[in-house]
Short mmCIF file of C-alpha atoms and ligand atoms in Angstrom, two decimals:
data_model
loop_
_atom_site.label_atom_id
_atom_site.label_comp_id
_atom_site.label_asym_id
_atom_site.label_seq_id
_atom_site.Cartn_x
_atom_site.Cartn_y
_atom_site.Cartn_z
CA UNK T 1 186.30 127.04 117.20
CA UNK T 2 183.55 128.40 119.60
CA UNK T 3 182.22 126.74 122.39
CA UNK T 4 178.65 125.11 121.53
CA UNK T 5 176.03 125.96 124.34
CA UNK T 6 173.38 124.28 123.37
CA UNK T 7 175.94 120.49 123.87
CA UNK T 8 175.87 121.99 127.02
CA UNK T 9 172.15 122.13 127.85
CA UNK T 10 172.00 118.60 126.18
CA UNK T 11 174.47 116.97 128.29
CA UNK T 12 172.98 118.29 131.52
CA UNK T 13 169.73 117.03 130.32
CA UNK T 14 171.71 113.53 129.73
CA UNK T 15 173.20 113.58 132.90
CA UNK T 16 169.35 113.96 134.72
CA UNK T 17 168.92 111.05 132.67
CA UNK T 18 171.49 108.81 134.15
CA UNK T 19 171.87 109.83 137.56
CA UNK T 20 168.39 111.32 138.39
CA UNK T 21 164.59 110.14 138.94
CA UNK T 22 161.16 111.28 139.32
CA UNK T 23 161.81 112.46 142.40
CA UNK T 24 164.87 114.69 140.85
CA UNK T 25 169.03 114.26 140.83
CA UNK T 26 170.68 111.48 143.39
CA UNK T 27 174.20 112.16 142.66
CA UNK T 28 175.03 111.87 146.34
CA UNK T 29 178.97 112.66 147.21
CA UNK T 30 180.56 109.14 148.19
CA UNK T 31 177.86 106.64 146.56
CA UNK T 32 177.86 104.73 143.74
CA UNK T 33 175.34 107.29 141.74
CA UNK T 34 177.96 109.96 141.93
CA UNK T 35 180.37 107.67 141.23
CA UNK T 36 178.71 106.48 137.73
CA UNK T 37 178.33 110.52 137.35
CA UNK T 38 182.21 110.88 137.82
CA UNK T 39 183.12 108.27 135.54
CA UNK T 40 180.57 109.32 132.93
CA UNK T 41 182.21 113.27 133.21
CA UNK T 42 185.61 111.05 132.62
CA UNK T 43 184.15 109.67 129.30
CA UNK T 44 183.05 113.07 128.14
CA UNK T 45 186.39 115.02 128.58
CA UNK T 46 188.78 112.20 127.94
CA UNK T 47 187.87 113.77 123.97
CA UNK T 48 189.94 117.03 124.80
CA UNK T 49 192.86 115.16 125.90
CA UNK T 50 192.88 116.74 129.02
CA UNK T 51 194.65 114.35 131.92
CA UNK T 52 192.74 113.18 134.56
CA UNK T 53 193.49 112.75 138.12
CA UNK T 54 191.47 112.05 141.70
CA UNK T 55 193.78 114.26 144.37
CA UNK T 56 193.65 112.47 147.93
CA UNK T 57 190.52 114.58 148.73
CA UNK T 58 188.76 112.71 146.06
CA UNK T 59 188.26 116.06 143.86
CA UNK T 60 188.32 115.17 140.37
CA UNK T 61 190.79 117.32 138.37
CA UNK T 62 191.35 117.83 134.61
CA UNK T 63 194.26 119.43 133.23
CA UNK T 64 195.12 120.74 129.26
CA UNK T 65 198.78 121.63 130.23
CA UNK T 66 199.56 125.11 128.80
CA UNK T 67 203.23 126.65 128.09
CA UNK T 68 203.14 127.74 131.67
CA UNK T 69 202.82 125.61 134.69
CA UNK T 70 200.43 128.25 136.32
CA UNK T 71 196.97 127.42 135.99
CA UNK T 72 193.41 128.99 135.50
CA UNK T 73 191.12 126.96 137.39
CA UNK T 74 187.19 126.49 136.14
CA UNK T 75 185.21 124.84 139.19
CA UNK T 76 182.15 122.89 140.23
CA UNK T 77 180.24 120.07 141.55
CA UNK T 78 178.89 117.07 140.24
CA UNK T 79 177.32 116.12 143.38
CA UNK T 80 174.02 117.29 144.33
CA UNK T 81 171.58 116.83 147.26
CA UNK T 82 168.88 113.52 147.72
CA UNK T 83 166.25 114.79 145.10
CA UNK T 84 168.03 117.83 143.62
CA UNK T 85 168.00 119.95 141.24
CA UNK T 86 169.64 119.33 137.66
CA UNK T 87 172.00 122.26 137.57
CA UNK T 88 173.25 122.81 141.40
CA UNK T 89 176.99 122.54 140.29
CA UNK T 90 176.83 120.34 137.22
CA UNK T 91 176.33 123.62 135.00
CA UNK T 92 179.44 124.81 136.05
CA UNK T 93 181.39 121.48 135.72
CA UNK T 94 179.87 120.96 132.20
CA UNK T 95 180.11 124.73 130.92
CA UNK T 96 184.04 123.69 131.83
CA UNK T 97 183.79 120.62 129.90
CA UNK T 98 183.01 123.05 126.95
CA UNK T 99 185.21 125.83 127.42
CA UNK T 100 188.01 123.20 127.66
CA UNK T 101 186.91 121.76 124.37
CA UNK T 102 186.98 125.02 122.61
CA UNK T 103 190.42 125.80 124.22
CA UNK T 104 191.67 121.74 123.04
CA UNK T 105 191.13 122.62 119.11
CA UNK T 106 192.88 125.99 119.39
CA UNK T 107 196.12 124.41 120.44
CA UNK T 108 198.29 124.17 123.93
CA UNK T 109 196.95 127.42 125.71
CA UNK T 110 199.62 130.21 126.92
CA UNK T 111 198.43 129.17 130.60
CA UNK T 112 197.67 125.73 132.29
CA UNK T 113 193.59 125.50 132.22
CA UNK T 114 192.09 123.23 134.96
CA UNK T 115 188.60 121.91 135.25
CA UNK T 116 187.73 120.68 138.94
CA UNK T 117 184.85 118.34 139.83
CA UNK T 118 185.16 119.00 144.05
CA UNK T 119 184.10 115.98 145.85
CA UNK T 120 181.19 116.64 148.10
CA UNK T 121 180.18 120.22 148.04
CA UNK T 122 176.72 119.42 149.57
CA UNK T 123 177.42 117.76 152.44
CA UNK T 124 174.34 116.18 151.89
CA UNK T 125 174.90 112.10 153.42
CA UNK T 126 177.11 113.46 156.57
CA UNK T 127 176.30 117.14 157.21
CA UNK T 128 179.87 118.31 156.31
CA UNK T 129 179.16 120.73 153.56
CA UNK T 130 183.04 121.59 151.12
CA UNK T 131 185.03 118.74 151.83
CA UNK T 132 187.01 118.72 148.73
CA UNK T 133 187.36 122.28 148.04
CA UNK T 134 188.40 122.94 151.95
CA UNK T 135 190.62 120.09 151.94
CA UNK T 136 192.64 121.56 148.83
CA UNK T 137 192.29 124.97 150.35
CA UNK T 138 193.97 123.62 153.68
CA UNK T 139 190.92 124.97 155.74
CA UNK T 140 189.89 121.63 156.76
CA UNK T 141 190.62 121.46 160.05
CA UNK T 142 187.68 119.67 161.66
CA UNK T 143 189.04 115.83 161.01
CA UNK T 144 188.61 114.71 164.30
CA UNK T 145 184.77 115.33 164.24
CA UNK T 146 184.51 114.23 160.62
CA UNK T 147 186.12 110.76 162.05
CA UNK T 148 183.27 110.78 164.45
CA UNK T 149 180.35 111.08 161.55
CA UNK T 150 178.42 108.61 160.20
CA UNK T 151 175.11 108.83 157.66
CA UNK T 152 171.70 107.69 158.57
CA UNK T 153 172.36 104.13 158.02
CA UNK T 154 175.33 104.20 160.64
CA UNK T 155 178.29 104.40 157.64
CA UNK T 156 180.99 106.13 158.96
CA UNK T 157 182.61 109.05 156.74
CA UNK T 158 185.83 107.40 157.02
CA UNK T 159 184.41 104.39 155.86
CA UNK T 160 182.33 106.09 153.01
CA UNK T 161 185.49 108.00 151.72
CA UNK T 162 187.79 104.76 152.10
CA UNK T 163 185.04 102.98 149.64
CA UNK T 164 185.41 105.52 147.12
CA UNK T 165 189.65 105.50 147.48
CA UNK T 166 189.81 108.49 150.06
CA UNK T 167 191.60 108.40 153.44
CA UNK T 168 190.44 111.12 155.63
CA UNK T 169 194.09 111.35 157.30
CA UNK T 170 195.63 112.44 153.92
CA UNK T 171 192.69 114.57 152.50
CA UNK T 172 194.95 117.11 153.13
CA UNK T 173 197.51 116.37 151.01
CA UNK T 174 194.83 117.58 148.00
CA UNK T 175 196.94 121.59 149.10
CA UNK T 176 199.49 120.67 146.61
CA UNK T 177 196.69 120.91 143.62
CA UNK T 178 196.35 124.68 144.58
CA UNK T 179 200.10 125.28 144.27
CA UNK T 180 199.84 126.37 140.98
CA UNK T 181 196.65 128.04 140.89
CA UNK T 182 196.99 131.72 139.84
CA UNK T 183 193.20 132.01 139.62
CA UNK T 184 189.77 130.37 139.90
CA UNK T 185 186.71 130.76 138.01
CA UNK T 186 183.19 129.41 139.05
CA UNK T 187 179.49 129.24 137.43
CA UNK T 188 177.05 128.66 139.54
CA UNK T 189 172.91 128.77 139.29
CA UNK T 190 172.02 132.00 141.47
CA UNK T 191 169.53 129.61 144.10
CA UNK T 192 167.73 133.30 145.13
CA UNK T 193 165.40 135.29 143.14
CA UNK T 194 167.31 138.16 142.25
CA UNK T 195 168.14 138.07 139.18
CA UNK T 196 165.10 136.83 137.89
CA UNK T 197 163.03 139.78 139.93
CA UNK T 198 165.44 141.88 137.92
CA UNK T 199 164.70 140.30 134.71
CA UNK T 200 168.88 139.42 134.41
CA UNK T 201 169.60 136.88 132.65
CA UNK T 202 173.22 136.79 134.33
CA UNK T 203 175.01 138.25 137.77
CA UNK T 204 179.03 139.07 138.70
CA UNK T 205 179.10 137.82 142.07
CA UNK T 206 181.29 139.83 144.90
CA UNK T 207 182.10 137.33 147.61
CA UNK T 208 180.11 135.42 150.02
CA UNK T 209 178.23 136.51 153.05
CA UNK T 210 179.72 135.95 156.29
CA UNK T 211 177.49 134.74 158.79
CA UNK T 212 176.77 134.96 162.24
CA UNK T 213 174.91 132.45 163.92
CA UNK T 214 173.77 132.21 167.42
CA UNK T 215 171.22 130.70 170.35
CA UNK T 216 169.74 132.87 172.57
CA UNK T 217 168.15 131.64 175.29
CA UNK T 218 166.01 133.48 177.29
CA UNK T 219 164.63 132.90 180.78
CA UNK T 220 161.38 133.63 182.36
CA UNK T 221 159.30 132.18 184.95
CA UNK T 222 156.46 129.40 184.24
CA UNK T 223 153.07 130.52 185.62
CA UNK T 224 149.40 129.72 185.57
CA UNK T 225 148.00 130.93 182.43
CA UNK T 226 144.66 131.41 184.51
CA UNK T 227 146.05 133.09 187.88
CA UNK T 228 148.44 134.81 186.38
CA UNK T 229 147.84 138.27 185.93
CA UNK T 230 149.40 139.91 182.78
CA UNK T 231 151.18 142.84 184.57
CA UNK T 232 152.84 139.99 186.86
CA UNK T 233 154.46 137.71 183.72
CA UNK T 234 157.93 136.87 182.84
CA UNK T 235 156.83 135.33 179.28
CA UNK T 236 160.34 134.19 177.82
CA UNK T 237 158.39 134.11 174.56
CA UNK T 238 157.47 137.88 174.51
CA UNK T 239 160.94 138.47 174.26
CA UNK T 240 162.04 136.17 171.87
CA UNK T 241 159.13 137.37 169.51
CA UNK T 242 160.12 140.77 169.72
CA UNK T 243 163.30 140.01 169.01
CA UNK T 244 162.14 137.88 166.14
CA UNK T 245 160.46 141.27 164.25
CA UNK T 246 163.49 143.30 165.50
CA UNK T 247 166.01 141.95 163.46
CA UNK T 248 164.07 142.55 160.30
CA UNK T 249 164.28 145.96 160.81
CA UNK T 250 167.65 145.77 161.61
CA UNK T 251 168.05 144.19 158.32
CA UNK T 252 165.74 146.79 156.32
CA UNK T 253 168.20 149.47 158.15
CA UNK T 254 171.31 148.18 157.05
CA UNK T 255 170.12 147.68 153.59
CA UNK T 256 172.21 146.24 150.76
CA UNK T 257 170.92 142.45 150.74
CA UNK T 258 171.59 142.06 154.58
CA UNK T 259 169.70 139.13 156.17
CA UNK T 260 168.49 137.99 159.37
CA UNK T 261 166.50 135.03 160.05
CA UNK T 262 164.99 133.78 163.33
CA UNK T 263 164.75 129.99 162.10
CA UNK T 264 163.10 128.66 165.01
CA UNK T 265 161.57 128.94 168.65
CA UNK T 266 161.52 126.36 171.68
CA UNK T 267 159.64 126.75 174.13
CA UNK T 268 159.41 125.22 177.61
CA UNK T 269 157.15 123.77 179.10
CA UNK T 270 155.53 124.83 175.98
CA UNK T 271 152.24 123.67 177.16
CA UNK T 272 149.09 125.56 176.73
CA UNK T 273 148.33 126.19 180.09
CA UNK T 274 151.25 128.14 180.84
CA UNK T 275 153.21 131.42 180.62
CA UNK T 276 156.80 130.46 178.91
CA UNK T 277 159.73 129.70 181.22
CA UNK T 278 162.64 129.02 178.65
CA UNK T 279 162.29 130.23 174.71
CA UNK T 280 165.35 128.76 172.97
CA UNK T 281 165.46 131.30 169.83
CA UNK T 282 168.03 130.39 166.98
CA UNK T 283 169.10 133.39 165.19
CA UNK T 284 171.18 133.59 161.60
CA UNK T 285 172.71 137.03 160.37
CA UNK T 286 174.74 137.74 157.01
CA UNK T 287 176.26 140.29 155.18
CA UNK T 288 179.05 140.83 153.24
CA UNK T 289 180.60 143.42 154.38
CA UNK T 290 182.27 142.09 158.23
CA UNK T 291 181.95 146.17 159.58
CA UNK T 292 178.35 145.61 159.25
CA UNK T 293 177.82 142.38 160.16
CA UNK T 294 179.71 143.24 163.47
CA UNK T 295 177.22 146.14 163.85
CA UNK T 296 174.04 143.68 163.19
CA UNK T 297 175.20 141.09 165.91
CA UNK T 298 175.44 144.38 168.23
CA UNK T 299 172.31 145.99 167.67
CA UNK T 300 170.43 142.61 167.87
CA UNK T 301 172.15 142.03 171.13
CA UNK T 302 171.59 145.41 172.47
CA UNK T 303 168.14 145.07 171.49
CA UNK T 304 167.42 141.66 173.15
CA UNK T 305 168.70 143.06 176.58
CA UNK T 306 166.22 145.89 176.55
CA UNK T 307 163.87 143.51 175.59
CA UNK T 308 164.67 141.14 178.57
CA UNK T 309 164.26 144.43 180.68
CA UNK T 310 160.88 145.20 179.59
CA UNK T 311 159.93 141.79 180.36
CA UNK T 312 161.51 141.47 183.35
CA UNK T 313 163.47 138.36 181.91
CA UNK T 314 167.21 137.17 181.23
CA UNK T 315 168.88 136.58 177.68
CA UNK T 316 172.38 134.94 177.04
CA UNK T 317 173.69 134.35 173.76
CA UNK T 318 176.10 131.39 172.65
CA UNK T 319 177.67 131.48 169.37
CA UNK T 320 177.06 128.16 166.94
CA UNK T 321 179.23 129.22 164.10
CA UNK T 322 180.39 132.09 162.42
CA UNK T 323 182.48 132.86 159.18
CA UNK T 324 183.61 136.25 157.44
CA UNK T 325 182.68 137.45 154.68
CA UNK T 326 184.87 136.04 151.41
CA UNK T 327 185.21 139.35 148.95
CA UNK T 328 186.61 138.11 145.70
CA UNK T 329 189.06 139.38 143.45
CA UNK T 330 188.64 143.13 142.23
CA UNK T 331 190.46 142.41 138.69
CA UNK T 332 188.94 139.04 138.37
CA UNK T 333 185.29 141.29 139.15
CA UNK T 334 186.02 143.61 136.03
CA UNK T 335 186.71 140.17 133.43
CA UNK T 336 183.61 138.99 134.87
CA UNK T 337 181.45 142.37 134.22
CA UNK T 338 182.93 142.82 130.94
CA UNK T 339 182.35 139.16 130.30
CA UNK T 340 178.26 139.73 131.20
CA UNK T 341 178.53 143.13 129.71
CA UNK T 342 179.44 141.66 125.54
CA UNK T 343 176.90 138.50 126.11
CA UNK T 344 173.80 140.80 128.01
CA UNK T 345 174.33 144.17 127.39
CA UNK T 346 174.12 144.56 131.09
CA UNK T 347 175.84 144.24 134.35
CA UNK T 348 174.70 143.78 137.94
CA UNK T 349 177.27 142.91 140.66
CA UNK T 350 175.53 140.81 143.81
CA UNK T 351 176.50 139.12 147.11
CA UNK T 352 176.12 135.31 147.35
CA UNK T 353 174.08 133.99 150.40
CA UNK T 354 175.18 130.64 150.19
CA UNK T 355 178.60 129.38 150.54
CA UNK T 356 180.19 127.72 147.70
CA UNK T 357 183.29 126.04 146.60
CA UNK T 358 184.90 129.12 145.46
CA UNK T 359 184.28 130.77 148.78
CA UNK T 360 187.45 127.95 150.03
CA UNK T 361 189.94 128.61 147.28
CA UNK T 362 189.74 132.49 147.58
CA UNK T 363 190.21 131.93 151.27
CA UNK T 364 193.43 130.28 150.18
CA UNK T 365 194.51 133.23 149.08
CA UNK T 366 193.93 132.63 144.46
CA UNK T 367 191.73 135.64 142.92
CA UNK T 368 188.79 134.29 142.26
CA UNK T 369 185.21 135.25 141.02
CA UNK T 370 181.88 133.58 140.35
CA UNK T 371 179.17 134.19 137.99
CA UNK T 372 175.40 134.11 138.77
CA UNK T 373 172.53 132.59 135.81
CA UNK T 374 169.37 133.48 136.89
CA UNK T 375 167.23 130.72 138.68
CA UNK T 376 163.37 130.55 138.30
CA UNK T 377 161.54 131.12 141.25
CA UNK T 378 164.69 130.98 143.18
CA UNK T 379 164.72 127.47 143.82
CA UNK T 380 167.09 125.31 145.05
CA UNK T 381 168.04 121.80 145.96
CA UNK T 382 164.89 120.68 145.05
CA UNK T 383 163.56 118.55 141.86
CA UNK T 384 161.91 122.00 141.23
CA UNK T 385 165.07 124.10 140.52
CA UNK T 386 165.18 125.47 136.57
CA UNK T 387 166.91 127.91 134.60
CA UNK T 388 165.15 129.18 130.99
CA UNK T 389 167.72 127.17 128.50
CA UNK T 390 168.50 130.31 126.14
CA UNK T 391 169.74 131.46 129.96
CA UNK T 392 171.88 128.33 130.41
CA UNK T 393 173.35 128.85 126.89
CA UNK T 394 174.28 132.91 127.72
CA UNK T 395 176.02 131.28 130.87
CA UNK T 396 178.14 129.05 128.78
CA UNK T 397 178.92 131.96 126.87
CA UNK T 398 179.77 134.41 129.36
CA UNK T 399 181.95 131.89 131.32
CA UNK T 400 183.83 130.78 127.99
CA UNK T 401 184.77 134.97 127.61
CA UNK T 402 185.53 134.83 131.07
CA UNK T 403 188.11 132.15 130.89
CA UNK T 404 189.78 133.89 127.47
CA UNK T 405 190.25 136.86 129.36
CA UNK T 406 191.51 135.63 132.75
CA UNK T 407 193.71 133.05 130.54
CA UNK T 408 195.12 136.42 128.82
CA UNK T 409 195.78 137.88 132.36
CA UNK T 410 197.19 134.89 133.80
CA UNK T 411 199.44 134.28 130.83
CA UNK T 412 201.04 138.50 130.93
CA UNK T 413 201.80 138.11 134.51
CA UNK T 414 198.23 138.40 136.28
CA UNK T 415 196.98 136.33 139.04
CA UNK T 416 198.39 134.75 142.13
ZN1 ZN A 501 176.20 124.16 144.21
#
């Protein structure tokens, strides 16, 4: 039996349906729309005779138990943002659905395969973005602020998670599901324009971007716009705006899809009448390479101090996060290209900018690798986001070769 793409492209478009409106998908983790979404997915896979379970992070897991006890994990996301897209994540949970079919008529596989729904990728109702996936991954680490969280109505996330059979004290009990896991496997819609610019249908991703992100403040003196003469400014702003076109050079000189973003500018007193005292500059860097990255956050800071000196100004800069880059797994890379390579004919490897569940589990130490459809216009998280269907049905494809040949791996020895 072969996997069917186009059930696939139907059940997405049934999904939009059920959980979705005009203004796009509402499948919000920890409500009762992604809740009528997780029981629907139930519905649809109960068919393979796979066994379903909720760990205590409230990731929904399906498992066609194989000779061995090791397992090849397929991943995704059924929940999406307020007004979302209607392929963010549920592609790759419903391409599993259908590689998990086709592996159900052939028979017991060699290997266990598991399908995981994780339980609030998005972040979207409390601002805490891989819940599930981190929990299982044993990265979580950040409970005591999640305890403090509540969503715009005043919910708190414990409360939200108890309603939905999740205590935050034992999310982290979901490890155990990763015991077995000798490798992980993830579709995903590409959210950029790459692919599309590059008329590729499909992408083999290499890891996630690490990210640097930081506020630099910088500190002038407020003056009379009308007395003051130029020579005799401190303008806090002049340095934050040349530091705003320096670090796009910096990213055009390190090349290979590093970015930098200046994502926003306060200003104080920030009134038109008078030179800039305090310019509050947020500043994001990525790359995936950590050498570089570590090189980026230098030059930008030596840059911003001869900036301040040409001004006559001060800078300081406080870290707000950070995270390395997540380089997946070499062997798992080569499946993946030879996967893209018998479905397209072609092959391009590229970085992913966002994070994504798979980013957690090959921080937990399984080989794991994503793979990229193209997305039109590079849009995201928005009712807006679309991927050509004969595109949606290659994915399908290339993920269903994917998991033969990492199941074949897995089953001589491969893997974690
Ligand atoms: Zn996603």
């Amino acid at each position: 039996m072969a996997v069917d793409p186009q059930r696939t492209v139907a059940e997405l478009k049934e999904l939009r349906g059920l959980t979705g409106d005009e203004n796009g998908a509402q499948r919000v983790a920890w409500t009762d729309t992604w809740e009528r979404a997780r029981e629907w997915l139930r519905g649809l896979v109960a068919e393979t005779g796979a066994t379903e379970a909720t760990d205590s992070a409230g990731n929904q897991w399906f498992t066609l138990s194989g000779a061995s006890e090791r397992a090849v994990l397929i991943g995704g996301h059924i929940d999406s943002v307020p007004n979302g897209g209607w392929l963010d994540g549920c592609l790759n949970v419903l391409a599993g659905a259908e590689v998990l079919r086709r592996i159900a008529a052939e028979g017991a596989p060699p290997v266990t395969v598991r399908l995981v729904n994780w339980a609030d990728e998005e972040g979207a109702r409390f601002g805490r973005s891989l819940f599930g996936s981190s929990a299982a991954a044993g990265s979580m680490s950040d409970q005591d602020e999640l305890r403090e969280l509540t969503d715009r109505g005043g919910v708190p996330l414990p409360a939200a998670l108890a309603a939905h059979g999740v205590d935050l004290d034992s999310a982290l009990a979901a490890r155990k599901e990763l015991d077995s896991a000798a490798a992980y496997l993830e579709l995903h819609i590409e959210q950029g324009p790459v692919l599309e610019s590059l008329g590729l249908p499909l992408g083999v991703v290499l890891g996630t971007f690490g990210v640097e992100r930081h506020r630099v403040t910088w500190r002038g003196q407020a003056a009379h716009a009308g007395s003051t003469p130029m020579d005799k400014r401190r303008d806090a702003l002049a340095g934050a705006a040349k530091l705003a076109l320096e670090i796009r050079e910096i990213a055009r000189r390190t090349g290979g899809g590093a970015v930098c973003t200046s994502g926003g500018v306060v200003c104080e007193p920030g009134i038109v009448t008078s030179v800039v005292e305090t310019a509050e500059q947020l500043l994001d860097q990525r790359d995936l390479s950590a050498q570089r990255l570590a090189a980026m956050l230098s030059e930008a800071k030596a840059a911003s101090e001869r900036f301040a000196a040409e001004e006559s100004i001060d800078v300081a800069w406080e870290r707000i996060w950070s995270i390395e880059p997540i380089l997946f797994d070499e062997t798992l890379i080569g499946f993946a290209e030879e996967a893209v390579q018998e479905i397209d004919g072609t092959v391009h490897r590229l970085p992913s900018g966002p994070l994504h569940d798979a980013a957690e589990v090959s921080r937990a130490g399984v080989p794991t690798v994503m793979l990229f459809v193209q997305s039109l216009r590079g849009l995201s998280h928005t009712k807006l986001e679309d991927t050509r269907e004969e595109h949606l049905e290659l994915a399908v494809l290339a993920l269903d070769r994917l998991v033969a040949k990492t199941v074949a791996w897995v089953a001589g020895g491969g893997g974690r």
